[in-house]
XYZ file of C-alpha atoms in Angstrom:
190
model
C 0.000 0.000 0.000
C 2.886 2.395 0.802
C 4.470 1.770 -2.594
C 1.186 2.537 -4.326
C 0.847 5.794 -2.374
C 4.447 6.711 -3.224
C 3.949 6.015 -6.949
C 0.684 7.993 -6.938
C 2.408 10.933 -5.189
C 5.283 10.967 -7.701
C 2.862 10.814 -10.618
C 0.813 13.661 -9.172
C 3.877 15.830 -8.544
C 5.170 15.137 -12.057
C 1.867 16.210 -13.563
C 1.852 19.449 -11.570
C 5.347 20.548 -12.485
C 5.578 23.158 -15.187
C 8.122 22.911 -17.977
C 11.048 25.336 -17.879
C 10.776 28.393 -20.101
C 13.061 28.485 -23.133
C 16.271 30.470 -22.617
C 19.275 31.376 -24.741
C 22.842 32.356 -23.891
C 23.549 36.073 -24.185
C 27.308 36.499 -24.504
C 28.355 39.936 -25.756
C 32.024 40.073 -26.766
C 34.101 43.118 -25.844
C 36.222 44.635 -28.612
C 39.816 44.892 -27.413
C 41.926 47.831 -28.537
C 45.368 47.131 -29.968
C 46.827 50.281 -28.439
C 46.068 52.268 -25.309
C 44.506 55.648 -26.100
C 45.154 57.119 -22.640
C 46.828 56.328 -19.370
C 45.650 57.135 -15.861
C 42.213 58.502 -16.810
C 39.380 57.035 -14.755
C 35.675 56.506 -15.204
C 32.786 55.033 -13.265
C 30.197 52.967 -15.071
C 26.484 52.601 -14.478
C 23.740 51.058 -16.545
C 20.020 50.609 -16.692
C 17.746 48.371 -18.701
C 14.791 50.524 -19.732
C 13.161 48.021 -22.061
C 9.456 47.491 -21.489
C 9.914 43.704 -21.289
C 12.891 41.587 -20.278
C 12.751 38.902 -22.966
C 15.282 38.958 -25.821
C 13.248 37.186 -28.513
C 9.629 36.741 -29.546
C 8.843 33.613 -31.545
C 5.707 33.583 -33.698
C 5.033 30.131 -35.089
C 1.805 31.226 -36.739
C -0.445 29.221 -34.433
C -1.953 32.219 -32.612
C 0.666 32.100 -29.916
C 3.799 34.161 -29.541
C 6.406 32.760 -27.183
C 8.916 35.026 -25.412
C 12.454 33.740 -24.913
C 14.617 35.111 -22.124
C 18.354 35.273 -21.681
C 20.073 32.966 -19.190
C 22.339 35.890 -18.296
C 21.339 39.289 -16.959
C 21.385 41.466 -20.099
C 22.297 44.683 -18.285
C 25.212 43.170 -16.367
C 26.553 41.310 -19.427
C 26.561 44.489 -21.535
C 28.011 46.599 -18.710
C 30.857 44.104 -18.253
C 31.618 44.038 -21.997
C 31.642 47.843 -22.178
C 33.900 48.123 -19.111
C 36.318 45.647 -20.681
C 36.371 47.653 -23.932
C 37.180 50.940 -22.204
C 39.813 49.277 -20.007
C 41.522 47.909 -23.118
C 41.690 51.503 -24.422
C 43.563 52.554 -21.258
C 40.757 53.945 -19.096
C 40.658 52.771 -15.478
C 37.361 51.766 -13.882
C 36.889 53.481 -10.507
C 33.912 53.848 -8.174
C 34.763 57.445 -7.197
C 35.740 58.937 -10.559
C 34.394 62.385 -11.496
C 33.813 60.944 -14.971
C 30.811 58.711 -15.508
C 29.678 56.562 -18.383
C 26.064 55.477 -18.332
C 24.697 52.732 -20.565
C 20.953 52.676 -21.249
C 19.544 49.593 -22.959
C 16.531 50.904 -24.856
C 15.877 47.958 -27.157
C 17.305 44.477 -27.572
C 15.023 42.037 -29.352
C 14.881 39.439 -32.108
C 11.453 38.896 -33.668
C 11.139 35.432 -35.164
C 8.440 34.278 -37.555
C 8.755 30.682 -38.559
C 6.982 27.703 -39.953
C 8.113 24.188 -40.731
C 9.544 25.342 -44.076
C 11.192 28.721 -43.400
C 12.092 31.326 -40.801
C 12.579 35.091 -40.728
C 14.480 36.819 -37.936
C 14.512 40.595 -37.465
C 16.739 41.918 -34.719
C 17.143 45.398 -33.311
C 19.435 46.778 -30.637
C 19.423 50.377 -29.366
C 22.018 51.373 -26.777
C 22.549 54.903 -25.458
C 25.970 55.781 -24.030
C 26.326 58.975 -22.003
C 29.838 60.162 -21.119
C 29.590 62.807 -18.402
C 32.276 64.935 -16.781
C 32.112 67.959 -14.472
C 32.501 70.072 -17.665
C 29.586 68.579 -19.611
C 28.345 65.453 -21.292
C 28.154 63.650 -24.623
C 25.150 61.438 -25.423
C 25.416 58.938 -28.280
C 22.810 56.472 -29.550
C 23.976 53.277 -31.240
C 21.492 51.270 -33.279
C 21.970 47.913 -34.929
C 19.498 45.986 -37.069
C 19.659 42.555 -38.604
C 17.493 40.529 -40.965
C 18.087 36.865 -41.596
C 16.028 34.218 -43.383
C 16.569 30.515 -43.452
C 15.083 27.192 -44.334
C 13.090 25.224 -41.780
C 12.065 26.605 -38.390
C 14.510 28.667 -36.329
C 16.182 26.943 -33.402
C 17.203 28.630 -30.180
C 20.829 28.417 -31.311
C 19.892 30.297 -34.531
C 18.191 33.025 -32.481
C 21.128 33.157 -30.069
C 23.580 33.576 -32.956
C 21.594 36.454 -34.516
C 21.243 38.245 -31.162
C 24.896 37.909 -30.148
C 26.199 38.877 -33.622
C 24.009 41.967 -33.638
C 25.070 43.090 -30.161
C 28.733 42.467 -31.043
C 28.381 44.757 -34.094
C 26.973 47.537 -31.894
C 29.789 47.067 -29.342
C 32.297 47.303 -32.211
C 30.661 50.559 -33.353
C 31.001 51.967 -29.814
C 34.635 50.853 -29.654
C 35.528 52.570 -32.940
C 33.514 55.777 -32.393
C 36.083 58.577 -32.809
C 33.795 61.249 -31.351
C 33.308 59.270 -28.122
C 37.016 58.405 -27.903
C 38.071 62.033 -28.410
C 35.556 63.291 -25.856
C 36.803 60.825 -23.259
C 40.493 61.530 -24.047
C 40.057 65.318 -23.908
C 37.676 65.626 -20.948
C 38.232 62.686 -18.618
C 40.675 63.306 -15.745
């Protein structure tokens, strides 16, 4: 009788458990500078994720349901870490009490996926705002990246992950090579 109760309990608990939501790896890659632009100039870094929703992809399979997919990693922290690494490779030193501040605002970061058994379409968009502020003033720059990709068969999570990470890496590269931002930081950071 005890074994029957145990089996019934396990079956009941198994039926009540909900499946885990789909997630993808978000791994932005910092762009490393070959040469230091400055030496001894510090900055503090802050960030905020101001997106209306925290998922990184929306999958529409055409069956009247759209499924959100979230990142395994915290998007804000992953992007902040990549940006800090980029600036450090350019010679800037990260400090908590610097008079110079860089703020990263994540306004948009999403891949829309429409797929069927035969084909898929992925449209990605990333909008990041970087504000470099000193006691003398500030520079605000908006970086936007878009991506469109089509393929045969339905899109897998690894396909979505690849599109998202490639797109974010392109935006990080644009930030790294932005002469106006580099010159502002070189000339005004202490």
